[in-house]
Amino acid sequence: MSVQAEGTFYVQVIGLRPKVQVSADGSGVVGHARARLLADLADATGLSAAYSAAPRPLRPRGTGHDPGRIATDLAVMLADGGEAIADLAVLRDQAGVFGPVASTPTAWRLLADVDEKALASLRSARAQSREVDWLQAADHGEGILAARSAGRMLPGLVLDLDATLVTCHSEKQQAAPTYKGGFGCHPLLCFLANTGEALSGRPRPKNAGANTAADHITVLDQALAQIPDAHRHGTDLLIRTDSAGSAKAFPAHIRALQKRGIRTFFSVGYAITEPVRRAVRAMPDRLWHPALDQDGTLRDGAEVAELTGLVDLDGHPAGTRIIVRRERPHPGAQLSLFDQDEGLRHQVFLTDTPYSGGGSAQFLEARHRRHACVEDHIRCGKSTGSGRFPSRDFNVNAVWLELSLAAIDLLTLMCVLLLDGELAVAEPKKLRYRLLHVAARLTRGGRRLRLRISATWPWRNEPPTAFHRLAALPRPAS
């Protein structure tokens, strides 16, 4: 590489690639151009307006940047793949596409000023927007898709709760050594299995235990508040967790919600205790039945049995069933001493779905095993803001997590409302590579601003279609 002029370089390439001259004097070219789709979607679904109304007291005398607009821009930045508040520069330096965007210090001040009351307002604003989203999805003809397990559609909505570890590389407030030997935080999250939307999250302090019933109850209640009234009442709501949710207080809380007209049911993992071991060993082989795969076919090497009546479930809601699966362990599986003794891997869960409602042990086990999809949602969420907290201050990180949940929702709703085919089921990484991070040329003409995408880009037809669908979405009443 040789310098030809100040700020200009000539790159000697190898093979058949053409020589390229690189300079920093371009104009009218914008990167991440299609991230404008996310910003417009936030406007069309009412998220921007709801955010503007939520933290309004944080804007003294109505001057400066609108706090709601800053929150929306942060959510768009996170959905676009930003990892730090300073990444707002990607939007701010392209004012021709995104309009005026707050500076990094201004965004920092907003996050620092949001107290618990303002954070609750942001959650409420996201719930208002979701109600509009779901109405738009129904008008679009898609509606809220049914979750599937064992080749069958599940009635109603399915909520998956799970905790994850977020590594911190500095001594952030209330971070601590985790139970896996690392250092960081242990947030608890809830996702909607039907669509992948992020309903709620709690950035738990220090080395919070995995099976804290109080945290599960708080996150579940916040998730239920995110579901529109028409779906929260009169629709079956299945709550799934791993063994962390089997503390007696959590299933009892789920059952108690039925008294408030919310039709909640549970499917929660259960620890393999000594009474469970004795029941498994006493179970005759003739009472073990082949397990099912997610397509409804028989699962090779796996069997299911019901232990209800053989294990004391005193203190759990009436009608609770206990079901066990045993399976040949795959290479590298972590086995307990009991599993090593038996030569099989065992997993146990509790549910209150009655047999009369189509709840055979085989189907319910496949339905519960589908809870593993939450790990994919968490992994994608970590690339959308929840995998890295920006501040030493715990409260700032709590606001950051809430905006990360909004960012996940924007990506999910973009797929549901605006995209088709492969991109409609794509994960965030693919969406960014193929759709959001593509450059375009910004031109003006006929009193209009135009984004011109390269005619040779393989996915050049998706953005115009998505923007047309966005324009056709019914808007919420102002």
GROMACS .gro file of C-alpha atoms in nm:
model
  478
    1MET     CA    1   0.000   0.000   0.000
    2SER     CA    2   0.145   0.340  -0.096
    3VAL     CA    3   0.024   0.690  -0.001
    4GLN     CA    4  -0.061   0.905  -0.306
    5ALA     CA    5  -0.219   1.206  -0.138
    6GLU     CA    6  -0.335   1.312   0.202
    7GLY     CA    7  -0.626   1.087   0.301
    8THR     CA    8  -0.606   0.888  -0.025
    9PHE     CA    9  -0.453   0.541  -0.066
   10TYR     CA   10  -0.404   0.298  -0.352
   11VAL     CA   11  -0.449  -0.067  -0.261
   12GLN     CA   12  -0.252  -0.330  -0.453
   13VAL     CA   13  -0.479  -0.632  -0.474
   14ILE     CA   14  -0.389  -0.992  -0.555
   15GLY     CA   15  -0.534  -1.201  -0.834
   16LEU     CA   16  -0.813  -1.083  -1.061
   17ARG     CA   17  -0.963  -0.823  -0.831
   18PRO     CA   18  -0.952  -0.469  -0.968
   19LYS     CA   19  -0.737  -0.201  -0.811
   20VAL     CA   20  -0.932   0.017  -0.572
   21GLN     CA   21  -0.872   0.376  -0.475
   22VAL     CA   22  -0.999   0.455  -0.124
   23SER     CA   23  -1.080   0.807  -0.010
   24ALA     CA   24  -1.298   0.970   0.254
   25ASP     CA   25  -1.457   1.239   0.040
   26GLY     CA   26  -1.783   1.069  -0.066
   27SER     CA   27  -2.118   1.244  -0.042
   28GLY     CA   28  -2.476   1.127  -0.061
   29VAL     CA   29  -2.383   0.774   0.051
   30VAL     CA   30  -2.530   0.635   0.372
   31GLY     CA   31  -2.452   0.313   0.556
   32HIS     CA   32  -2.701   0.107   0.753
   33ALA     CA   33  -2.957   0.271   0.529
   34ARG     CA   34  -3.228   0.014   0.576
   35ALA     CA   35  -3.222   0.055   0.953
   36ARG     CA   36  -3.460   0.340   0.871
   37LEU     CA   37  -3.716   0.060   0.835
   38LEU     CA   38  -3.688  -0.003   1.211
   39ALA     CA   39  -3.727   0.365   1.294
   40ASP     CA   40  -4.037   0.395   1.076
   41LEU     CA   41  -4.177   0.073   1.223
   42ALA     CA   42  -4.141   0.222   1.572
   43ASP     CA   43  -4.345   0.521   1.451
   44ALA     CA   44  -4.608   0.309   1.273
   45THR     CA   45  -4.671   0.083   1.573
   46GLY     CA   46  -4.703   0.374   1.814
   47LEU     CA   47  -4.386   0.294   2.009
   48SER     CA   48  -4.229   0.633   1.939
   49ALA     CA   49  -4.541   0.822   2.050
   50ALA     CA   50  -4.584   0.606   2.360
   51TYR     CA   51  -4.220   0.653   2.454
   52SER     CA   52  -4.253   1.029   2.409
   53ALA     CA   53  -4.542   1.039   2.655
   54ALA     CA   54  -4.375   0.809   2.910
   55PRO     CA   55  -4.063   1.000   3.024
   56ARG     CA   56  -4.199   1.349   2.949
   57PRO     CA   57  -4.124   1.475   3.305
   58LEU     CA   58  -3.754   1.418   3.231
   59ARG     CA   59  -3.758   1.697   2.972
   60PRO     CA   60  -3.739   2.027   3.161
   61ARG     CA   61  -3.950   2.303   3.008
   62GLY     CA   62  -3.990   2.102   2.689
   63THR     CA   63  -3.648   2.200   2.560
   64GLY     CA   64  -3.378   1.992   2.398
   65HIS     CA   65  -3.422   1.643   2.259
   66ASP     CA   66  -3.746   1.461   2.331
   67PRO     CA   67  -3.659   1.184   2.585
   68GLY     CA   68  -3.900   0.948   2.410
   69ARG     CA   69  -3.726   1.005   2.079
   70ILE     CA   70  -3.389   0.934   2.244
   71ALA     CA   71  -3.527   0.609   2.385
   72THR     CA   72  -3.661   0.510   2.043
   73ASP     CA   73  -3.329   0.589   1.875
   74LEU     CA   74  -3.147   0.378   2.134
   75ALA     CA   75  -3.383   0.087   2.067
   76VAL     CA   76  -3.331   0.123   1.691
   77MET     CA   77  -2.954   0.136   1.742
   78LEU     CA   78  -2.963  -0.184   1.950
   79ALA     CA   79  -3.183  -0.359   1.694
   80ASP     CA   80  -2.932  -0.255   1.429
   81GLY     CA   81  -2.656  -0.429   1.624
   82GLY     CA   82  -2.510  -0.145   1.833
   83GLU     CA   83  -2.335  -0.249   2.152
   84ALA     CA   84  -2.261   0.080   2.328
   85ILE     CA   85  -2.430   0.416   2.372
   86ALA     CA   86  -2.156   0.572   2.159
   87ASP     CA   87  -2.287   0.364   1.866
   88LEU     CA   88  -2.566   0.620   1.834
   89ALA     CA   89  -2.313   0.801   1.614
   90VAL     CA   90  -2.410   0.564   1.331
   91LEU     CA   91  -2.758   0.719   1.330
   92ARG     CA   92  -2.654   1.070   1.430
   93ASP     CA   93  -2.402   1.109   1.148
   94GLN     CA   94  -2.671   1.027   0.890
   95ALA     CA   95  -2.917   1.301   0.971
   96GLY     CA   96  -3.047   1.293   0.615
   97VAL     CA   97  -3.198   0.951   0.689
   98PHE     CA   98  -3.263   0.948   1.063
   99GLY     CA   99  -3.312   1.316   1.141
  100PRO     CA  100  -3.161   1.479   1.451
  101VAL     CA  101  -3.024   1.221   1.696
  102ALA     CA  102  -2.910   1.304   2.048
  103SER     CA  103  -2.542   1.316   2.138
  104THR     CA  104  -2.382   1.043   2.346
  105PRO     CA  105  -2.374   1.258   2.667
  106THR     CA  106  -2.742   1.344   2.622
  107ALA     CA  107  -2.831   0.977   2.587
  108TRP     CA  108  -2.624   0.897   2.896
  109ARG     CA  109  -2.811   1.162   3.095
  110LEU     CA  110  -3.147   1.018   2.993
  111LEU     CA  111  -3.051   0.668   3.106
  112ALA     CA  112  -2.920   0.805   3.435
  113ASP     CA  113  -3.235   1.012   3.497
  114VAL     CA  114  -3.484   0.728   3.444
  115ASP     CA  115  -3.599   0.618   3.789
  116GLU     CA  116  -3.820   0.322   3.877
  117LYS     CA  117  -4.138   0.520   3.804
  118ALA     CA  118  -4.015   0.630   3.461
  119LEU     CA  119  -3.896   0.274   3.388
  120ALA     CA  120  -4.245   0.145   3.465
  121SER     CA  121  -4.379   0.406   3.221
  122LEU     CA  122  -4.145   0.274   2.950
  123ARG     CA  123  -4.277  -0.077   3.010
  124SER     CA  124  -4.633   0.049   2.988
  125ALA     CA  125  -4.551   0.230   2.664
  126ARG     CA  126  -4.417  -0.092   2.514
  127ALA     CA  127  -4.738  -0.270   2.615
  128GLN     CA  128  -4.946  -0.001   2.441
  129SER     CA  129  -4.738  -0.043   2.128
  130ARG     CA  130  -4.775  -0.423   2.138
  131GLU     CA  131  -5.152  -0.392   2.138
  132VAL     CA  132  -5.125  -0.192   1.814
  133ASP     CA  133  -4.872  -0.442   1.675
  134TRP     CA  134  -5.103  -0.736   1.727
  135LEU     CA  135  -5.398  -0.554   1.575
  136GLN     CA  136  -5.182  -0.475   1.274
  137ALA     CA  137  -5.076  -0.839   1.251
  138ALA     CA  138  -5.443  -0.944   1.256
  139ASP     CA  139  -5.524  -0.689   0.985
  140HIS     CA  140  -5.224  -0.815   0.788
  141GLY     CA  141  -5.384  -1.158   0.788
  142GLU     CA  142  -5.113  -1.331   0.989
  143GLY     CA  143  -5.228  -1.274   1.343
  144ILE     CA  144  -5.033  -1.428   1.629
  145LEU     CA  145  -4.904  -1.762   1.509
  146ALA     CA  146  -4.960  -2.071   1.718
  147ALA     CA  147  -4.662  -2.236   1.885
  148ARG     CA  148  -4.605  -2.597   1.783
  149SER     CA  149  -4.485  -2.911   1.959
  150ALA     CA  150  -4.486  -3.278   1.859
  151GLY     CA  151  -4.642  -3.191   1.523
  152ARG     CA  152  -4.939  -3.018   1.684
  153MET     CA  153  -5.040  -2.655   1.727
  154LEU     CA  154  -5.061  -2.545   2.088
  155PRO     CA  155  -5.370  -2.347   2.189
  156GLY     CA  156  -5.325  -1.992   2.308
  157LEU     CA  157  -4.992  -1.836   2.399
  158VAL     CA  158  -4.675  -1.992   2.539
  159LEU     CA  159  -4.445  -1.793   2.770
  160ASP     CA  160  -4.092  -1.919   2.830
  161LEU     CA  161  -3.890  -1.798   3.129
  162ASP     CA  162  -3.519  -1.857   3.169
  163ALA     CA  163  -3.217  -1.697   3.331
  164THR     CA  164  -2.885  -1.629   3.161
  165LEU     CA  165  -2.540  -1.517   3.265
  166VAL     CA  166  -2.401  -1.188   3.135
  167THR     CA  167  -2.027  -1.155   3.181
  168CYS     CA  168  -1.902  -0.821   3.310
  169HIS     CA  169  -1.542  -0.723   3.244
  170SER     CA  170  -1.541  -0.457   3.515
  171GLU     CA  171  -1.682  -0.424   3.864
  172LYS     CA  172  -2.025  -0.301   3.771
  173GLN     CA  173  -2.266  -0.222   4.052
  174GLN     CA  174  -2.421  -0.539   4.200
  175ALA     CA  175  -2.220  -0.769   3.974
  176ALA     CA  176  -2.052  -1.062   4.149
  177PRO     CA  177  -1.898  -1.406   4.093
  178THR     CA  178  -2.158  -1.633   3.935
  179TYR     CA  179  -2.236  -1.992   4.016
  180LYS     CA  180  -2.046  -2.102   3.704
  181GLY     CA  181  -1.723  -1.941   3.814
  182GLY     CA  182  -1.743  -1.625   3.603
  183PHE     CA  183  -1.813  -1.266   3.705
  184GLY     CA  184  -2.121  -1.071   3.606
  185CYS     CA  185  -2.499  -1.054   3.631
  186HIS     CA  186  -2.778  -1.311   3.615
  187PRO     CA  187  -3.087  -1.155   3.451
  188LEU     CA  188  -3.416  -1.344   3.421
  189LEU     CA  189  -3.609  -1.306   3.094
  190CYS     CA  190  -3.945  -1.403   2.947
  191PHE     CA  191  -4.011  -1.458   2.576
  192LEU     CA  192  -4.328  -1.534   2.383
  193ALA     CA  193  -4.268  -1.865   2.206
  194ASN     CA  194  -4.535  -1.790   1.941
  195THR     CA  195  -4.342  -1.498   1.789
  196GLY     CA  196  -4.013  -1.462   1.975
  197GLU     CA  197  -4.112  -1.125   2.127
  198ALA     CA  198  -3.933  -1.027   2.447
  199LEU     CA  199  -4.203  -0.968   2.706
  200SER     CA  200  -4.008  -0.885   3.020
  201GLY     CA  201  -3.671  -0.901   3.189
  202ARG     CA  202  -3.526  -0.844   3.533
  203PRO     CA  203  -3.154  -0.751   3.568
  204ARG     CA  204  -3.103  -0.934   3.893
  205PRO     CA  205  -2.826  -0.815   4.123
  206LYS     CA  206  -2.511  -1.003   4.216
  207ASN     CA  207  -2.509  -1.382   4.205
  208ALA     CA  208  -2.887  -1.426   4.219
  209GLY     CA  209  -3.002  -1.783   4.253
  210ALA     CA  210  -3.157  -1.957   3.957
  211ASN     CA  211  -3.460  -2.082   4.149
  212THR     CA  212  -3.578  -1.762   4.317
  213ALA     CA  213  -3.958  -1.785   4.312
  214ALA     CA  214  -4.001  -1.413   4.383
  215ASP     CA  215  -3.802  -1.318   4.072
  216HIS     CA  216  -3.999  -1.562   3.856
  217ILE     CA  217  -4.326  -1.418   3.987
  218THR     CA  218  -4.216  -1.060   3.918
  219VAL     CA  219  -4.098  -1.136   3.563
  220LEU     CA  220  -4.414  -1.335   3.488
  221ASP     CA  221  -4.642  -1.058   3.614
  222GLN     CA  222  -4.453  -0.801   3.404
  223ALA     CA  223  -4.482  -1.033   3.101
  224LEU     CA  224  -4.856  -1.074   3.149
  225ALA     CA  225  -4.891  -0.695   3.165
  226GLN     CA  226  -4.735  -0.682   2.817
  227ILE     CA  227  -5.007  -0.902   2.665
  228PRO     CA  228  -5.311  -0.712   2.531
  229ASP     CA  229  -5.629  -0.755   2.734
  230ALA     CA  230  -5.809  -0.940   2.455
  231HIS     CA  231  -5.543  -1.212   2.470
  232ARG     CA  232  -5.460  -1.203   2.841
  233HIS     CA  233  -5.821  -1.286   2.931
  234GLY     CA  234  -5.998  -1.575   2.761
  235THR     CA  235  -5.686  -1.728   2.605
  236ASP     CA  236  -5.489  -2.025   2.737
  237LEU     CA  237  -5.147  -1.913   2.863
  238LEU     CA  238  -4.888  -2.187   2.914
  239ILE     CA  239  -4.593  -2.091   3.136
  240ARG     CA  240  -4.277  -2.296   3.083
  241THR     CA  241  -3.955  -2.288   3.283
  242ASP     CA  242  -3.675  -2.527   3.363
  243SER     CA  243  -3.620  -2.669   3.712
  244ALA     CA  244  -3.546  -2.318   3.841
  245GLY     CA  245  -3.919  -2.250   3.837
  246SER     CA  246  -4.027  -2.554   4.035
  247ALA     CA  247  -4.022  -2.379   4.374
  248LYS     CA  248  -4.369  -2.437   4.518
  249ALA     CA  249  -4.453  -2.067   4.531
  250PHE     CA  250  -4.423  -2.020   4.154
  251PRO     CA  251  -4.669  -2.290   4.035
  252ALA     CA  252  -4.899  -2.178   4.317
  253HIS     CA  253  -4.887  -1.821   4.183
  254ILE     CA  254  -4.966  -1.943   3.831
  255ARG     CA  255  -5.267  -2.133   3.962
  256ALA     CA  256  -5.382  -1.832   4.167
  257LEU     CA  257  -5.393  -1.619   3.851
  258GLN     CA  258  -5.689  -1.827   3.736
  259LYS     CA  259  -5.897  -1.665   4.008
  260ARG     CA  260  -5.838  -1.333   3.830
  261GLY     CA  261  -5.977  -1.469   3.504
  262ILE     CA  262  -5.636  -1.542   3.350
  263ARG     CA  263  -5.624  -1.898   3.217
  264THR     CA  264  -5.267  -1.986   3.308
  265PHE     CA  265  -5.115  -2.334   3.315
  266PHE     CA  266  -4.763  -2.446   3.398
  267SER     CA  267  -4.497  -2.684   3.272
  268VAL     CA  268  -4.191  -2.650   3.495
  269GLY     CA  269  -3.880  -2.860   3.538
  270TYR     CA  270  -3.832  -3.054   3.860
  271ALA     CA  271  -3.519  -3.162   4.043
  272ILE     CA  272  -3.436  -3.532   4.054
  273THR     CA  273  -3.460  -3.592   4.427
  274GLU     CA  274  -3.424  -3.921   4.613
  275PRO     CA  275  -3.803  -3.988   4.607
  276VAL     CA  276  -3.796  -3.934   4.230
  277ARG     CA  277  -3.504  -4.177   4.195
  278ARG     CA  278  -3.689  -4.444   4.390
  279ALA     CA  279  -4.001  -4.395   4.176
  280VAL     CA  280  -3.799  -4.421   3.854
  281ARG     CA  281  -3.630  -4.741   3.967
  282ALA     CA  282  -3.966  -4.890   4.071
  283MET     CA  283  -4.136  -4.807   3.739
  284PRO     CA  284  -4.203  -5.130   3.540
  285ASP     CA  285  -4.065  -5.135   3.185
  286ARG     CA  286  -4.415  -5.190   3.045
  287LEU     CA  287  -4.518  -4.843   3.170
  288TRP     CA  288  -4.243  -4.666   2.976
  289HIS     CA  289  -4.362  -4.535   2.638
  290PRO     CA  290  -4.162  -4.406   2.338
  291ALA     CA  291  -4.096  -4.032   2.347
  292LEU     CA  292  -4.195  -3.804   2.059
  293ASP     CA  293  -3.985  -3.573   1.845
  294GLN     CA  294  -4.100  -3.222   1.761
  295ASP     CA  295  -4.243  -3.340   1.428
  296GLY     CA  296  -4.461  -3.596   1.606
  297THR     CA  297  -4.255  -3.902   1.512
  298LEU     CA  298  -4.110  -4.143   1.767
  299ARG     CA  299  -3.781  -4.034   1.922
  300ASP     CA  300  -3.519  -4.306   1.901
  301GLY     CA  301  -3.366  -4.412   2.231
  302ALA     CA  302  -3.599  -4.205   2.454
  303GLU     CA  303  -3.891  -4.311   2.673
  304VAL     CA  304  -4.148  -4.134   2.891
  305ALA     CA  305  -4.332  -4.241   3.204
  306GLU     CA  306  -4.571  -4.074   3.447
  307LEU     CA  307  -4.476  -4.073   3.814
  308THR     CA  308  -4.794  -3.910   3.941
  309GLY     CA  309  -4.897  -4.084   4.262
  310LEU     CA  310  -4.551  -4.228   4.318
  311VAL     CA  311  -4.389  -3.902   4.434
  312ASP     CA  312  -4.523  -3.681   4.712
  313LEU     CA  313  -4.621  -3.345   4.561
  314ASP     CA  314  -4.763  -3.200   4.880
  315GLY     CA  315  -4.772  -2.821   4.862
  316HIS     CA  316  -4.812  -2.809   4.484
  317PRO     CA  317  -5.144  -2.713   4.321
  318ALA     CA  318  -5.413  -2.980   4.303
  319GLY     CA  319  -5.397  -3.181   3.983
  320THR     CA  320  -5.020  -3.144   3.941
  321ARG     CA  321  -4.867  -3.429   3.741
  322ILE     CA  322  -4.502  -3.540   3.740
  323ILE     CA  323  -4.351  -3.690   3.424
  324VAL     CA  324  -4.002  -3.826   3.356
  325ARG     CA  325  -3.808  -3.888   3.036
  326ARG     CA  326  -3.508  -4.119   3.008
  327GLU     CA  327  -3.279  -4.121   2.709
  328ARG     CA  328  -2.948  -4.256   2.593
  329PRO     CA  329  -2.702  -3.972   2.662
  330HIS     CA  330  -2.547  -3.803   2.364
  331PRO     CA  331  -2.166  -3.762   2.357
  332GLY     CA  332  -2.054  -3.494   2.600
  333ALA     CA  333  -2.376  -3.486   2.802
  334GLN     CA  334  -2.335  -3.396   3.169
  335LEU     CA  335  -2.466  -3.684   3.378
  336SER     CA  336  -2.550  -3.698   3.746
  337LEU     CA  337  -2.436  -3.990   3.962
  338PHE     CA  338  -2.788  -4.131   3.928
  339ASP     CA  339  -2.771  -4.104   3.549
  340GLN     CA  340  -2.430  -4.272   3.545
  341ASP     CA  341  -2.564  -4.552   3.762
  342GLU     CA  342  -2.864  -4.606   3.536
  343GLY     CA  343  -2.671  -4.546   3.212
  344LEU     CA  344  -2.946  -4.309   3.093
  345ARG     CA  345  -3.009  -3.937   3.118
  346HIS     CA  346  -3.324  -3.839   3.309
  347GLN     CA  347  -3.531  -3.520   3.304
  348VAL     CA  348  -3.840  -3.454   3.515
  349PHE     CA  349  -4.108  -3.184   3.500
  350LEU     CA  350  -4.438  -3.088   3.659
  351THR     CA  351  -4.754  -2.980   3.478
  352ASP     CA  352  -5.118  -2.917   3.559
  353THR     CA  353  -5.248  -3.004   3.211
  354PRO     CA  354  -5.504  -3.282   3.262
  355TYR     CA  355  -5.497  -3.603   3.062
  356SER     CA  356  -5.856  -3.546   2.952
  357GLY     CA  357  -5.749  -3.235   2.761
  358GLY     CA  358  -5.520  -3.427   2.527
  359GLY     CA  359  -5.238  -3.421   2.776
  360SER     CA  360  -5.078  -3.761   2.729
  361ALA     CA  361  -4.740  -3.797   2.897
  362GLN     CA  362  -4.569  -3.836   2.559
  363PHE     CA  363  -4.716  -3.515   2.416
  364LEU     CA  364  -4.662  -3.313   2.734
  365GLU     CA  365  -4.297  -3.419   2.750
  366ALA     CA  366  -4.237  -3.307   2.391
  367ARG     CA  367  -4.421  -2.983   2.468
  368HIS     CA  368  -4.204  -2.918   2.771
  369ARG     CA  369  -3.882  -3.005   2.585
  370ARG     CA  370  -3.969  -2.735   2.331
  371HIS     CA  371  -3.894  -2.488   2.612
  372ALA     CA  372  -3.534  -2.513   2.488
  373CYS     CA  373  -3.624  -2.265   2.213
  374VAL     CA  374  -3.588  -1.990   2.474
  375GLU     CA  375  -3.212  -2.042   2.460
  376ASP     CA  376  -3.216  -1.931   2.095
  377HIS     CA  377  -3.419  -1.623   2.189
  378ILE     CA  378  -3.173  -1.538   2.465
  379ARG     CA  379  -2.875  -1.587   2.233
  380CYS     CA  380  -3.027  -1.353   1.975
  381GLY     CA  381  -3.118  -1.108   2.251
  382LYS     CA  382  -2.758  -1.095   2.366
  383SER     CA  383  -2.662  -0.966   2.021
  384THR     CA  384  -2.936  -0.702   2.055
  385GLY     CA  385  -2.819  -0.529   2.370
  386SER     CA  386  -2.889  -0.766   2.659
  387GLY     CA  387  -2.550  -0.933   2.637
  388ARG     CA  388  -2.350  -0.628   2.741
  389PHE     CA  389  -2.437  -0.367   3.001
  390PRO     CA  390  -2.285  -0.021   2.939
  391SER     CA  391  -2.263   0.128   3.286
  392ARG     CA  392  -2.132   0.065   3.633
  393ASP     CA  393  -2.468   0.189   3.762
  394PHE     CA  394  -2.725  -0.087   3.813
  395ASN     CA  395  -3.025   0.139   3.740
  396VAL     CA  396  -2.877   0.253   3.407
  397ASN     CA  397  -2.830  -0.110   3.309
  398ALA     CA  398  -3.192  -0.183   3.402
  399VAL     CA  399  -3.309   0.085   3.156
  400TRP     CA  400  -3.067  -0.050   2.895
  401LEU     CA  401  -3.220  -0.398   2.934
  402GLU     CA  402  -3.570  -0.257   2.886
  403LEU     CA  403  -3.463  -0.083   2.564
  404SER     CA  404  -3.299  -0.406   2.453
  405LEU     CA  405  -3.634  -0.582   2.491
  406ALA     CA  406  -3.792  -0.312   2.272
  407ALA     CA  407  -3.518  -0.366   2.013
  408ILE     CA  408  -3.587  -0.741   2.006
  409ASP     CA  409  -3.956  -0.665   1.953
  410LEU     CA  410  -3.878  -0.432   1.661
  411LEU     CA  411  -3.680  -0.705   1.484
  412THR     CA  412  -3.948  -0.965   1.553
  413LEU     CA  413  -4.234  -0.746   1.433
  414MET     CA  414  -4.039  -0.644   1.124
  415CYS     CA  415  -4.026  -1.014   1.032
  416VAL     CA  416  -4.395  -1.071   1.109
  417LEU     CA  417  -4.537  -0.760   0.944
  418LEU     CA  418  -4.298  -0.665   0.665
  419LEU     CA  419  -4.092  -0.959   0.542
  420ASP     CA  420  -4.149  -1.282   0.352
  421GLY     CA  421  -3.969  -1.607   0.288
  422GLU     CA  422  -3.629  -1.672   0.436
  423LEU     CA  423  -3.591  -1.327   0.591
  424ALA     CA  424  -3.923  -1.360   0.773
  425VAL     CA  425  -3.773  -1.632   0.994
  426ALA     CA  426  -3.414  -1.503   0.997
  427GLU     CA  427  -3.216  -1.436   1.313
  428PRO     CA  428  -3.082  -1.085   1.382
  429LYS     CA  429  -2.735  -1.160   1.245
  430LYS     CA  430  -2.873  -1.257   0.905
  431LEU     CA  431  -3.117  -0.965   0.901
  432ARG     CA  432  -2.834  -0.720   0.962
  433TYR     CA  433  -2.601  -0.872   0.704
  434ARG     CA  434  -2.860  -0.896   0.427
  435LEU     CA  435  -3.099  -0.613   0.503
  436LEU     CA  436  -3.007  -0.352   0.763
  437HIS     CA  437  -2.637  -0.286   0.717
  438VAL     CA  438  -2.644  -0.226   0.343
  439ALA     CA  439  -2.535   0.110   0.206
  440ALA     CA  440  -2.745   0.320  -0.029
  441ARG     CA  441  -2.723   0.652  -0.207
  442LEU     CA  442  -2.935   0.937  -0.076
  443THR     CA  443  -3.082   1.159  -0.346
  444ARG     CA  444  -3.339   1.436  -0.359
  445GLY     CA  445  -3.587   1.510  -0.633
  446GLY     CA  446  -3.949   1.610  -0.672
  447ARG     CA  447  -3.954   1.725  -0.307
  448ARG     CA  448  -3.878   1.370  -0.200
  449LEU     CA  449  -3.589   1.198  -0.032
  450ARG     CA  450  -3.490   0.871  -0.197
  451LEU     CA  451  -3.271   0.583  -0.083
  452ARG     CA  452  -3.125   0.414  -0.387
  453ILE     CA  453  -3.006   0.059  -0.328
  454SER     CA  454  -2.755  -0.109  -0.556
  455ALA     CA  455  -2.928  -0.282  -0.847
  456THR     CA  456  -2.689  -0.578  -0.808
  457TRP     CA  457  -2.751  -0.647  -0.439
  458PRO     CA  458  -2.896  -1.003  -0.406
  459TRP     CA  459  -3.172  -0.891  -0.168
  460ARG     CA  460  -3.247  -0.559  -0.338
  461ASN     CA  461  -3.620  -0.630  -0.380
  462GLU     CA  462  -3.699  -0.693  -0.012
  463PRO     CA  463  -3.654  -0.334   0.117
  464PRO     CA  464  -3.895  -0.163  -0.128
  465THR     CA  465  -4.156  -0.432  -0.055
  466ALA     CA  466  -4.107  -0.390   0.320
  467PHE     CA  467  -4.142  -0.010   0.299
  468HIS     CA  468  -4.459  -0.044   0.091
  469ARG     CA  469  -4.609  -0.280   0.348
  470LEU     CA  470  -4.506  -0.044   0.624
  471ALA     CA  471  -4.685   0.244   0.452
  472ALA     CA  472  -4.999   0.031   0.424
  473LEU     CA  473  -5.015  -0.058   0.795
  474PRO     CA  474  -5.312   0.094   0.978
  475ARG     CA  475  -5.192   0.364   1.214
  476PRO     CA  476  -5.299   0.395   1.579
  477ALA     CA  477  -5.537   0.675   1.664
  478SER     CA  478  -5.349   0.979   1.787
   0.00000   0.00000   0.00000
